[in-house]
Short mmCIF file of C-alpha atoms and ligand atoms in Angstrom, two decimals:
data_model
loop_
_atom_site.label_atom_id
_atom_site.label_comp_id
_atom_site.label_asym_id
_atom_site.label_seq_id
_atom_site.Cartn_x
_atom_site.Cartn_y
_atom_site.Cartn_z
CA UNK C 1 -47.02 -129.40 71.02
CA UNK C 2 -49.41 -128.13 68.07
CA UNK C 3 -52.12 -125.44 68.19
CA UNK C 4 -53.76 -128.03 66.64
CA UNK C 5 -54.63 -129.73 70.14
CA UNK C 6 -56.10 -126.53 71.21
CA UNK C 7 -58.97 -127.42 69.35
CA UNK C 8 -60.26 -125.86 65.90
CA UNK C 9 -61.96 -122.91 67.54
CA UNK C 10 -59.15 -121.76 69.68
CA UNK C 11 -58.39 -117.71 69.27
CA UNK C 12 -54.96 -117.20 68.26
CA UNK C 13 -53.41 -114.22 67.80
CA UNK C 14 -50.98 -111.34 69.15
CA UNK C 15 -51.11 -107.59 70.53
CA UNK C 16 -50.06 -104.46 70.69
CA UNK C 17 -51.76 -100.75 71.77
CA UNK C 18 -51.82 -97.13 70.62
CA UNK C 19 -49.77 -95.41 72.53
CA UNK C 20 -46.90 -97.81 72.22
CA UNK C 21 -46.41 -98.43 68.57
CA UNK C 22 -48.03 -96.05 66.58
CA UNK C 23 -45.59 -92.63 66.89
CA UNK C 24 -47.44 -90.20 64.80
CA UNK C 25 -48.41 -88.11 68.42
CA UNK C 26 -49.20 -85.00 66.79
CA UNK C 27 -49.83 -86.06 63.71
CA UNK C 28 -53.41 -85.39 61.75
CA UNK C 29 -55.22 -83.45 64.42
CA UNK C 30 -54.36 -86.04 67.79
CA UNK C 31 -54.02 -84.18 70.79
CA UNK C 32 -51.98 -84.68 73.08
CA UNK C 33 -52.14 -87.62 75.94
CA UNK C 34 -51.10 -88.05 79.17
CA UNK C 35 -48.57 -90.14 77.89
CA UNK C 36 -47.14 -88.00 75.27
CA UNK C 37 -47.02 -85.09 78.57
CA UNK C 38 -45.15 -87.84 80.94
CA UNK C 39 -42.46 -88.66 78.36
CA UNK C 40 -41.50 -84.97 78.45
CA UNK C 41 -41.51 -84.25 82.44
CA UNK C 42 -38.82 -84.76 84.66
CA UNK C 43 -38.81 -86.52 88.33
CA UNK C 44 -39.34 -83.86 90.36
CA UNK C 45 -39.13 -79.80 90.55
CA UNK C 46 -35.56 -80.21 91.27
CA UNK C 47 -34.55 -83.06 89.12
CA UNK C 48 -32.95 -83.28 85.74
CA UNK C 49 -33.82 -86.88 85.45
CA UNK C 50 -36.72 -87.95 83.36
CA UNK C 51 -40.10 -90.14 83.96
CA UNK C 52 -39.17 -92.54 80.77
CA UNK C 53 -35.78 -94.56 81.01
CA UNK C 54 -33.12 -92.88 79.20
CA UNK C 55 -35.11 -89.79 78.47
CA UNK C 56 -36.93 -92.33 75.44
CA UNK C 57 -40.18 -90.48 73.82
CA UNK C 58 -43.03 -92.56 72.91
CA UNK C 59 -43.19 -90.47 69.34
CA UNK C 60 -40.23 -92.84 67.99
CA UNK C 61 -41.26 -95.88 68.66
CA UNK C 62 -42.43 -98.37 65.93
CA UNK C 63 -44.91 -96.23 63.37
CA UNK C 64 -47.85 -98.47 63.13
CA UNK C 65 -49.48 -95.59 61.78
CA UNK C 66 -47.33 -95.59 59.07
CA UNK C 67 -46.81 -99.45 58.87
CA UNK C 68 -50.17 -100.97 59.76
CA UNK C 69 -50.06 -103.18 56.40
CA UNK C 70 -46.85 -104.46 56.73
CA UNK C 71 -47.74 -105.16 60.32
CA UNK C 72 -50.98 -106.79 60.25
CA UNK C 73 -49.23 -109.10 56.95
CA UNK C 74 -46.99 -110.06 59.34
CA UNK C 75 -49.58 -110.80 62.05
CA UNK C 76 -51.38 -113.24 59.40
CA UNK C 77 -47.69 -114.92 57.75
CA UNK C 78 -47.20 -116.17 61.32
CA UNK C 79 -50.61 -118.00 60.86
CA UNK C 80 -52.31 -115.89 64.35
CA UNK C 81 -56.19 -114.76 62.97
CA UNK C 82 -56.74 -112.24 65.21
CA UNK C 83 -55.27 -109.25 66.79
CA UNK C 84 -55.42 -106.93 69.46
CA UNK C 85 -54.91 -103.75 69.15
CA UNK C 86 -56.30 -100.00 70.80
CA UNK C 87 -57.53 -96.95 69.61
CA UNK C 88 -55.97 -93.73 70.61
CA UNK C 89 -58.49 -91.53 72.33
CA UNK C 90 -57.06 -88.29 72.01
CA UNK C 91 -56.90 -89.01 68.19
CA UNK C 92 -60.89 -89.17 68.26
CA UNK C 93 -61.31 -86.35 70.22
CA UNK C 94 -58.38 -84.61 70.88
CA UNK C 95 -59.84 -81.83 73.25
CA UNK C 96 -62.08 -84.03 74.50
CA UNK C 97 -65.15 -83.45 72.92
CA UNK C 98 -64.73 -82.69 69.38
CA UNK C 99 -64.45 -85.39 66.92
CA UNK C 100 -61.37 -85.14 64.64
CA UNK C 101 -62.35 -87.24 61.02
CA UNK C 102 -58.91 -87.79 60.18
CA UNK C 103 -58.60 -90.07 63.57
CA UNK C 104 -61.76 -91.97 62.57
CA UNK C 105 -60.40 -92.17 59.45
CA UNK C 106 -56.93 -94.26 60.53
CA UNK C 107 -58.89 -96.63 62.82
CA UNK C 108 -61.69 -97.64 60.04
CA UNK C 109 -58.07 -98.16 57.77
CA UNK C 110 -56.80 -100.35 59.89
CA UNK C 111 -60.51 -102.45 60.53
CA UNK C 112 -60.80 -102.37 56.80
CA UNK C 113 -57.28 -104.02 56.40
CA UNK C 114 -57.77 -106.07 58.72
CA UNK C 115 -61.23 -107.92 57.33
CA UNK C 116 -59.45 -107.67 53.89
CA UNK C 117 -56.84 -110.17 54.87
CA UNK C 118 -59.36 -111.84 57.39
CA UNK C 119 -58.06 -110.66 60.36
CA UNK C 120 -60.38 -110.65 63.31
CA UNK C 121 -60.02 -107.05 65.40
CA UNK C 122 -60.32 -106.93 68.78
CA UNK C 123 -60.23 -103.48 70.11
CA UNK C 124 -59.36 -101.96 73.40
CA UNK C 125 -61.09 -98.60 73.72
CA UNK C 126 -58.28 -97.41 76.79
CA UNK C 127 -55.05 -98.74 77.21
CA UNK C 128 -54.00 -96.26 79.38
CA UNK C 129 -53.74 -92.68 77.08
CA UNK C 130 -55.86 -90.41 77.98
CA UNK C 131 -56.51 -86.83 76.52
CA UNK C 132 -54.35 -84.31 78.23
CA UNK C 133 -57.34 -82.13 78.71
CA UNK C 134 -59.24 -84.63 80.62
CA UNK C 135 -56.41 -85.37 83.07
CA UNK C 136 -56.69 -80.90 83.64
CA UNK C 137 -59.80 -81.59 84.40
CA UNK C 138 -58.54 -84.35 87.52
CA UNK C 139 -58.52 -87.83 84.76
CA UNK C 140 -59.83 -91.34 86.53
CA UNK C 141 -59.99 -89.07 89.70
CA UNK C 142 -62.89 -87.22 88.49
CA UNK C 143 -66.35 -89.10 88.76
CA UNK C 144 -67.57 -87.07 85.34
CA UNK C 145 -64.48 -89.34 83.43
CA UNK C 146 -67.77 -91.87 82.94
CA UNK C 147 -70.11 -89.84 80.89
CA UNK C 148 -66.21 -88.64 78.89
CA UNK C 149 -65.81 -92.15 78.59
CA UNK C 150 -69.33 -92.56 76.96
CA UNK C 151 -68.96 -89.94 74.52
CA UNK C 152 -65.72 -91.22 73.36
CA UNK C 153 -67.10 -95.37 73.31
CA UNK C 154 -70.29 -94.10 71.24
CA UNK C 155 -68.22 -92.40 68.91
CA UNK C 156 -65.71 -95.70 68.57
CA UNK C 157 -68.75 -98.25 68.33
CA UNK C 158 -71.15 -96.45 66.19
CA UNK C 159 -68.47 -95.43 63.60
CA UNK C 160 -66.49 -98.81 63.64
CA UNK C 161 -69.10 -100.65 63.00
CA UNK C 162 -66.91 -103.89 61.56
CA UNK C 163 -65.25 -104.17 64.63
CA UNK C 164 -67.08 -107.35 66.70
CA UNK C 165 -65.26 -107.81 69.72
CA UNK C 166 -64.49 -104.81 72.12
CA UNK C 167 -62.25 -104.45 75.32
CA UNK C 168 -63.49 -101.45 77.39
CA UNK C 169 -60.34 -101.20 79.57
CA UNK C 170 -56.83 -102.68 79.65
CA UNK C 171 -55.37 -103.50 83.31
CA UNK C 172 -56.93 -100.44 85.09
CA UNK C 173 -54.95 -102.44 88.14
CA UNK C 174 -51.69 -101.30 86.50
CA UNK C 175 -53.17 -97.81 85.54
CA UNK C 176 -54.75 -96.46 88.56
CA UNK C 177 -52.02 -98.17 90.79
CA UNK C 178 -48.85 -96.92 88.75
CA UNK C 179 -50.38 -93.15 87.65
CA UNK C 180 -52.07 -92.73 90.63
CA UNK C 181 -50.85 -94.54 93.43
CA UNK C 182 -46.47 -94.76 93.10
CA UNK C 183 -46.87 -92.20 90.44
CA UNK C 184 -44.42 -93.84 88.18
CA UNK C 185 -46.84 -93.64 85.03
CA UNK C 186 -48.81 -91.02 83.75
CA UNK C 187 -49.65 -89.14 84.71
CA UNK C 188 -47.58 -89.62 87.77
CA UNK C 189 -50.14 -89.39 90.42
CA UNK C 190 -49.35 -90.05 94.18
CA UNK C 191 -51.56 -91.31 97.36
CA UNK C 192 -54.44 -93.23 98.56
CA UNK C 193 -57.08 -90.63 97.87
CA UNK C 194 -56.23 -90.78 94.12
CA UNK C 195 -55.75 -94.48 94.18
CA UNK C 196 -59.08 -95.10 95.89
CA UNK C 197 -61.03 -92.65 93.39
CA UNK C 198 -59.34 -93.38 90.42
CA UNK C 199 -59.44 -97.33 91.33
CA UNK C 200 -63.62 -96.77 91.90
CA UNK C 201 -64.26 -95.07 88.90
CA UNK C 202 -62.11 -97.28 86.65
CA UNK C 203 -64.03 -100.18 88.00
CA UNK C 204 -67.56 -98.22 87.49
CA UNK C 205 -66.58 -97.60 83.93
CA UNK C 206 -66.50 -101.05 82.93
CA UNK C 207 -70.24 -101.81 83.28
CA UNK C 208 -71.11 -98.48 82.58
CA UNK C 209 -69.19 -98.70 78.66
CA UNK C 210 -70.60 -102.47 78.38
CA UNK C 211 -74.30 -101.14 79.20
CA UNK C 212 -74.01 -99.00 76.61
CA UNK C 213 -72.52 -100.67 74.17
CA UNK C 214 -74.92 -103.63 74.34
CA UNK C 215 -77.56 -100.65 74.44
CA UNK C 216 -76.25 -99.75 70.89
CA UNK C 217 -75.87 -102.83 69.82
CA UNK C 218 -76.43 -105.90 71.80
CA UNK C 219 -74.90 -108.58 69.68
CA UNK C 220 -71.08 -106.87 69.94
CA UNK C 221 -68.74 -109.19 72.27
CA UNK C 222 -67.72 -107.04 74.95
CA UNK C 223 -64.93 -107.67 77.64
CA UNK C 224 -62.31 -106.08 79.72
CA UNK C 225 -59.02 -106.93 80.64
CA UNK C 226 -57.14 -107.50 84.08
CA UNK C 227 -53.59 -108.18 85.24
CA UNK C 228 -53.09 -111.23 87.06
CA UNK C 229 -50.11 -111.78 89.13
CA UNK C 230 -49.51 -115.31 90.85
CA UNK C 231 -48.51 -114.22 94.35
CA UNK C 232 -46.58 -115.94 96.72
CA UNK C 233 -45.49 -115.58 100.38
CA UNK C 234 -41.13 -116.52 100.73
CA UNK C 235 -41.75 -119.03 102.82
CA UNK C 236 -44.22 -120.37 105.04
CA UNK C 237 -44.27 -118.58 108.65
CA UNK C 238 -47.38 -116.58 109.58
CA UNK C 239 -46.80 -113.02 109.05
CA UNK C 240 -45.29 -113.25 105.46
CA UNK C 241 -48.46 -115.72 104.31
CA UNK C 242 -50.45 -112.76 105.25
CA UNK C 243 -48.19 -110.10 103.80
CA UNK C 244 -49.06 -112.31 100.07
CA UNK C 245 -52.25 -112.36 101.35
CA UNK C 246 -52.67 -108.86 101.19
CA UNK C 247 -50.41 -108.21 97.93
CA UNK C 248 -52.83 -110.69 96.07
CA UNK C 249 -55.35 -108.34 97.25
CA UNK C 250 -54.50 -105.45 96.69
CA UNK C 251 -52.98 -106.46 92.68
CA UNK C 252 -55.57 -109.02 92.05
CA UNK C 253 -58.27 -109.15 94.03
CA UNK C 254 -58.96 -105.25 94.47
CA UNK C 255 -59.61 -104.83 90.44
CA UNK C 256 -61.46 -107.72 89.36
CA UNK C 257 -64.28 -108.95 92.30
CA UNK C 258 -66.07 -106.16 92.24
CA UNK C 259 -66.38 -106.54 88.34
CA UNK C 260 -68.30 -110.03 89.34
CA UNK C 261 -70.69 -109.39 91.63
CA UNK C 262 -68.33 -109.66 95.04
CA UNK C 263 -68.09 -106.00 95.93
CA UNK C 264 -65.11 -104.67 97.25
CA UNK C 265 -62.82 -106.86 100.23
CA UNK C 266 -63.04 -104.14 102.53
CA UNK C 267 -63.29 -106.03 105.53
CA UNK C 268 -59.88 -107.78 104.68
CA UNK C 269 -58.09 -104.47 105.06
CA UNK C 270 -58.46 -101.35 107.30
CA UNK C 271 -57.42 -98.83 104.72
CA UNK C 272 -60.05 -99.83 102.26
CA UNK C 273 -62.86 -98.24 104.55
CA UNK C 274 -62.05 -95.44 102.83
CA UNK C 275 -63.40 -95.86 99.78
CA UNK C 276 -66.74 -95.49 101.15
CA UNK C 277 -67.20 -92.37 100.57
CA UNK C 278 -66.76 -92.43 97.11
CA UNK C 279 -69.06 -94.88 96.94
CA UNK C 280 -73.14 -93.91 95.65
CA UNK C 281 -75.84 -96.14 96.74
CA UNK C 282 -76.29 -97.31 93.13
CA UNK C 283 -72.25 -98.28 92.83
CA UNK C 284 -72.85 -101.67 94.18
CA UNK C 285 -75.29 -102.50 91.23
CA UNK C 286 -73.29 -101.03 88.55
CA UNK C 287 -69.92 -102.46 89.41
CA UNK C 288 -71.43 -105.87 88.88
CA UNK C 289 -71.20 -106.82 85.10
CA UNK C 290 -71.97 -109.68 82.91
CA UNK C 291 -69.28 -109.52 80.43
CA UNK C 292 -68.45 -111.63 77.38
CA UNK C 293 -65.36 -112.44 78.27
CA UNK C 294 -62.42 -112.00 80.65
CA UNK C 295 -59.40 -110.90 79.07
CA UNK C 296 -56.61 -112.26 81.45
CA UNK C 297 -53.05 -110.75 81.38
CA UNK C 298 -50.15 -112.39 82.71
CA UNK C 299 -46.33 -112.76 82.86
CA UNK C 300 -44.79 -113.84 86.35
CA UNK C 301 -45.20 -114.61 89.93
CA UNK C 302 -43.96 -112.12 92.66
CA UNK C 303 -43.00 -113.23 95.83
CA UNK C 304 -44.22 -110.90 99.38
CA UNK C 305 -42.69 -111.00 102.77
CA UNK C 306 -43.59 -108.80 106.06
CA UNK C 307 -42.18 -105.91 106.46
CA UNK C 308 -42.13 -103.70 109.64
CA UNK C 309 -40.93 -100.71 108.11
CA UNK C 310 -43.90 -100.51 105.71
CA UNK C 311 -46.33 -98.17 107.60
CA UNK C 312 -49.83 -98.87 106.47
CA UNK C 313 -49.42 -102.30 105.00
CA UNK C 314 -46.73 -104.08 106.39
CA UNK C 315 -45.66 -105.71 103.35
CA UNK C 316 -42.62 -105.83 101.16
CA UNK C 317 -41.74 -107.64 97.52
CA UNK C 318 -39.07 -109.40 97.39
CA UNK C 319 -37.53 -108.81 93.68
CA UNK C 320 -36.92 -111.92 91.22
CA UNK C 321 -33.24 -110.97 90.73
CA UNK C 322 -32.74 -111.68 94.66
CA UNK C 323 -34.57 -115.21 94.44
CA UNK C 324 -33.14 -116.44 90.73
CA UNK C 325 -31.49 -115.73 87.96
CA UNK C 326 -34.30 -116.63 85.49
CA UNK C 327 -35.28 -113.25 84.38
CA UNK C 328 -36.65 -111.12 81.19
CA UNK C 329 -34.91 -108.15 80.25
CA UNK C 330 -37.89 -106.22 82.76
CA UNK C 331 -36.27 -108.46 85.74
CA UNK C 332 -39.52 -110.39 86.36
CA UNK C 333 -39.47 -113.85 87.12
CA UNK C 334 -39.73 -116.45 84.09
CA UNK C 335 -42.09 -119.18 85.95
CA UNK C 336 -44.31 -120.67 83.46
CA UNK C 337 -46.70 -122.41 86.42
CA UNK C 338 -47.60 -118.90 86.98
CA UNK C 339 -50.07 -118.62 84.03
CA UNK C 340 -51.35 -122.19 85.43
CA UNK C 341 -52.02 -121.10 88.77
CA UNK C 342 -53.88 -117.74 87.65
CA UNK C 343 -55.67 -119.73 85.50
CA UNK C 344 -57.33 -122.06 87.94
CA UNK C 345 -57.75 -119.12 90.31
CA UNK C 346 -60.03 -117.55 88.35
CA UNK C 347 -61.79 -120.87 87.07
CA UNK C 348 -62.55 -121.14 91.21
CA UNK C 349 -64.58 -117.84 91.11
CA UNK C 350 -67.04 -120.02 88.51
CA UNK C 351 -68.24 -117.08 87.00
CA UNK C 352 -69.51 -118.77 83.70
CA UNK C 353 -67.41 -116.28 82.02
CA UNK C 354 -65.17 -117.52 79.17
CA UNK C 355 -61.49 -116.12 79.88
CA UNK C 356 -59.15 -115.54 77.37
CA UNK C 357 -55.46 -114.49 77.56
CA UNK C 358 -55.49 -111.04 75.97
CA UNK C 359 -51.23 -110.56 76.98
CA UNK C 360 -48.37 -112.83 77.55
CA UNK C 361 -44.82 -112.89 76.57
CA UNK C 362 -41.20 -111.96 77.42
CA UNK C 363 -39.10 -108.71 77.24
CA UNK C 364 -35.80 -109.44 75.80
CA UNK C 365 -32.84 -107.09 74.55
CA UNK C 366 -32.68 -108.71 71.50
CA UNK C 367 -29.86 -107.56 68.94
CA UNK C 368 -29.96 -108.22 65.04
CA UNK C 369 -26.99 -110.21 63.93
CA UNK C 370 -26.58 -110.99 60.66
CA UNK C 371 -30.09 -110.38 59.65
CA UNK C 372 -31.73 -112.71 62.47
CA UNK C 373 -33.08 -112.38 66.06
CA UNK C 374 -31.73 -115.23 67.66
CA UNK C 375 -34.56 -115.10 70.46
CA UNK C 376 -34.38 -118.72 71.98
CA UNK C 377 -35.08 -117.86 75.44
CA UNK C 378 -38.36 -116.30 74.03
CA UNK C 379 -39.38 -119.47 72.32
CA UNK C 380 -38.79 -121.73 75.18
CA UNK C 381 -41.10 -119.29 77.28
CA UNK C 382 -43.90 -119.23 74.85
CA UNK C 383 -43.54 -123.38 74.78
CA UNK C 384 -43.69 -123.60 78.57
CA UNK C 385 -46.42 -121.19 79.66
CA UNK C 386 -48.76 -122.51 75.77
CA UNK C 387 -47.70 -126.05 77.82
CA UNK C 388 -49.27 -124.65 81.21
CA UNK C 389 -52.50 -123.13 79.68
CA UNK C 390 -53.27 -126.32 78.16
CA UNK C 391 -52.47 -128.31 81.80
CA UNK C 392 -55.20 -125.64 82.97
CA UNK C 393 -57.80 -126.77 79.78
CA UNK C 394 -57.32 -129.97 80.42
CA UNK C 395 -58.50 -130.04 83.89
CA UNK C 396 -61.84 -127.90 82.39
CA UNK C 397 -60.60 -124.27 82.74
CA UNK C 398 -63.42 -123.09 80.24
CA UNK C 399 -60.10 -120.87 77.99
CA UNK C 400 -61.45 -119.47 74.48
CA UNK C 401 -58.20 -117.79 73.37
CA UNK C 402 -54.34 -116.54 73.39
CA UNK C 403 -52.91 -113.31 72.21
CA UNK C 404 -49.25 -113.16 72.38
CA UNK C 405 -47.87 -109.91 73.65
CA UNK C 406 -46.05 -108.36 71.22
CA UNK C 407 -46.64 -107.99 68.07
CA UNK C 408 -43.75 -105.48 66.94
CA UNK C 409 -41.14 -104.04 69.42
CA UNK C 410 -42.18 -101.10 70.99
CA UNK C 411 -42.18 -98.43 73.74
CA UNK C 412 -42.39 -100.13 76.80
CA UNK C 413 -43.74 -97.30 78.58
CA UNK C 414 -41.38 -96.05 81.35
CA UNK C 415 -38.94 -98.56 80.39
CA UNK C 416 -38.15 -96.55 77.07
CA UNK C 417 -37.46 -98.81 74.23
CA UNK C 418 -34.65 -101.13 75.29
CA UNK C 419 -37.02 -104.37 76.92
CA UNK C 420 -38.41 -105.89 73.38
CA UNK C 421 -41.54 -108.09 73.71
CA UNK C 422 -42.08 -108.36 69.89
CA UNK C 423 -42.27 -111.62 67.91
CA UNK C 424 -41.37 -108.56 65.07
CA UNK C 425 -37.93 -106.80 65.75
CA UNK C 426 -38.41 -103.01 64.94
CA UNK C 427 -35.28 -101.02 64.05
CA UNK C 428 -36.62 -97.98 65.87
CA UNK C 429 -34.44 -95.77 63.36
CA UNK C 430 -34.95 -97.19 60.23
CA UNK C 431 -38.37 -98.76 61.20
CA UNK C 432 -37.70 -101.96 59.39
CA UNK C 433 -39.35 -104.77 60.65
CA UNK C 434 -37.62 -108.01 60.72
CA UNK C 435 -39.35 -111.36 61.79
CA UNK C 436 -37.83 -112.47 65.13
CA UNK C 437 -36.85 -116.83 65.61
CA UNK C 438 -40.04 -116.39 67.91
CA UNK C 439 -42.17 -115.26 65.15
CA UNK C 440 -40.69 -118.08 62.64
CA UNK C 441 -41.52 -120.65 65.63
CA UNK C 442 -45.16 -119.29 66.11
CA UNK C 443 -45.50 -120.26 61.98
CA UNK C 444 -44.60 -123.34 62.77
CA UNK C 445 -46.58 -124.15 66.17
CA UNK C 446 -49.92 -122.43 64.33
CA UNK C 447 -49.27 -124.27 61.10
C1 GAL P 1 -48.99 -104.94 80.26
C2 GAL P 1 -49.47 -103.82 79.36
C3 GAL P 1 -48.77 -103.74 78.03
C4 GAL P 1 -47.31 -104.08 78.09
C5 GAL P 1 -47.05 -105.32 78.93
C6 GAL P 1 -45.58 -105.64 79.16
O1 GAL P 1 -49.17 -104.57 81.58
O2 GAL P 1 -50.84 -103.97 79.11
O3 GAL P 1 -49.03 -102.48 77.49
O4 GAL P 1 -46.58 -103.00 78.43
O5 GAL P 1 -47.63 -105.19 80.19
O6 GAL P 1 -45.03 -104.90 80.17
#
């Protein structure tokens, strides 16, 4: 297979955020993030274990702000045109409302470089590091987070002004449900009511950044960008097809319809009559946005059965390392139909929107031998999910775009550093970058 049979216009490129490659966390005026809080805080009052795998702080990881050059050359040797990267708010306004120059200034570096070696940027505004002083003030829980959100987009759009294609938020399924739900991410939230508040404003601030970005300057791109999980029940007996039913609602469903008009499916589940009352009569309107594109995220298929001992839901994942021994170095499932059958589920919804994969690719724990990353088990997972996207193309799914996720190595937020998703190998001590075989195979395939 050849990107050639993508067709000419096909978006190629690869990804990476803010928070997980650029170190620097108190450097030039940032303040400090959520993130940057959670790497330092242990599991409980009582518990000398830390949040972040092996007590790993997100301040060592790959120092893009450092390395942007070398980075974004590397980006454009493998032949990708665009990349994906996101812009640290508490750099731009580090209490939260005061604008610190010398974070503007790194961003419009790294635009600049970018259309000086023709490099399209795509930007995500929040992938998922928040200013410290906005979580004080209660974070996604707090309704006001969508006129913070405003002043921090206007800021962005009106002083990167080169930057075409914007991304208001990435997964806010993963963010609200892992800060504010299990309370395994920052900033390590717990319980419905913060799920169901969080989870409501998230999905307000989506059309409320792309009104006003279009209101600035209507001829931007705007999107967002959801995980997508292909869900399936273990087998085929009544209670565990409902158990997926409800896990594909509550990881897929939950985050994206009311983005597209379909409100929230509150009759499918009891619990979700709670959300009413954060809900304002004009909510229904504003959830409902037209954006440019979909930015689709994906990377394996879990697997749901019932489960009795769950109180409010009744459902239970069964892990991938109890059905096969296929697995990435984050234990998830390698099953490249996956990316198929998300595809075509969305392409049912026939929203007219464009999709595009914003993130896809494989953790591995990949060692430097001799000067190479031998990363074959990455390349064959690239071929067979690039082999299932175009399956989904070819039967009309209306797909502008791929961005392979990663880039560079980097902090793999409470996973620490040891699962590697980069197509670049980072030698977090030294920080020398070394082209993975993935990287030298992406060359080839874009050549
Ligand atoms: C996504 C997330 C990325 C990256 C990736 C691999 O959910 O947007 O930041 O961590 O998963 O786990």
């Amino acid at each position: 297979m050849k990107a050639t049979e993508f067709g000419e216009s096909f978006i190629w490129g690869a990804a990476i955020s803010a928070a997980q490659t650029e170190s620097a966390a108190m450097a030039d005026g940032k303040g400090v993030s959520i993130w940057d809080e959670f790497c330092l805080a242990q599991k409980g009052l009582f518990s000398s274990k830390f949040r972040i795998k092996n007590k790993h702080h997100l301040n060592y990881s790959s120092d893009f702000y450092v390395h942007f050059k070398t980075d974004i050359d590397l980006l454009k040797s493998m032949g990708f045109k665009h990349f994906r990267f996101s812009i640290a708010w508490s750099r731009i306004l580090p209490d939260g409302e005061t604008i610190n120059p010398q974070g503007i200034a790194f961003y419009q570096s790294v635009i600049q470089y970018c259309i000086d070696v023709e490099i399209e940027p795509w930007v995500t505004l929040y992938h998922w590091d928040l200013p410290a002083v906005l979580e004080k003030k209660g974070g996604w829980t707090n309704r006001a987070i969508l006129d913070w959100f405003a002043l921090y987009a206007t800021i962005c759009v009106t002083n990167f002004t080169k930057v075409k294609q914007w991304m208001v938020l990435n997964e806010p399924s993963v963010f609200v449900g892992a800060g504010y739900f299990f309370g395994i991410h920052a900033p390590g939230k717990t319980g419905f009511n913060n799920f169901f508040k969080a989870m409501h404003h998230a999905n307000l601030c989506i059309g409320h950044i792309f009104r006003l970005i279009k209101s600035i300057n209507p001829e931007l791109k705007v999107g967002s960008t959801f995980s997508f999980t292909h869900v399936e029940s273990i087998d085929d007996q009544n209670r565990n097809v409902n158990a997926a039913f409800l896990a594909d609602l509550l990881i897929n469903r939950l985050f994206f319809e009311p983005i597209i008009g379909l409100g929230y499916p509150k009759e499918e589940i009891k619990i979700l009559k709670q959300i009413e009352k954060y809900i304002l009569p004009e909510d229904a309107l504003n959830l409902k946005t037209p954006l440019d594109f979909i930015g689709i995220q994906t990377y394996t298929r879990e697997v749901f059965k019932w489960n009795p001992l769950n109180p409010v839901l009744r459902i239970k994942q069964v892990p991938a390392k109890l059905r096969t021994t296929e697995l990435t170095a984050m234990d998830w499932e390698i099953y490249p139909p996956s990316i198929y059958h998300v595809l075509k589920k969305i392409d049912a919804y026939q929203t007219g929107i464009p999709l595009i994969i914003t993130e896809n690719g494989m953790a591995l724990n990949d060692k430097l031998v001799e000067g190479e990353i031998k990363d074959d088990k990455r390349i064959a997972y690239f071929k067979a999910h690039l082999e299932q996207v175009k399956k989904a193309i070819n039967e009309g799914v209306d797909l502008k775009g791929y961005f392979a996720w990663s880039l560079i190595d980097n902090f793999e937020w409470a996973e620490g550093y040891h699962p590697r998703f980069g197509l670049v190998h980072i030698d977090f001590a030294s920080k020398q970058r070394t082209l993975k075989q993935s990287g030298h195979w992406f060359k080839l395939f874009l050549r």
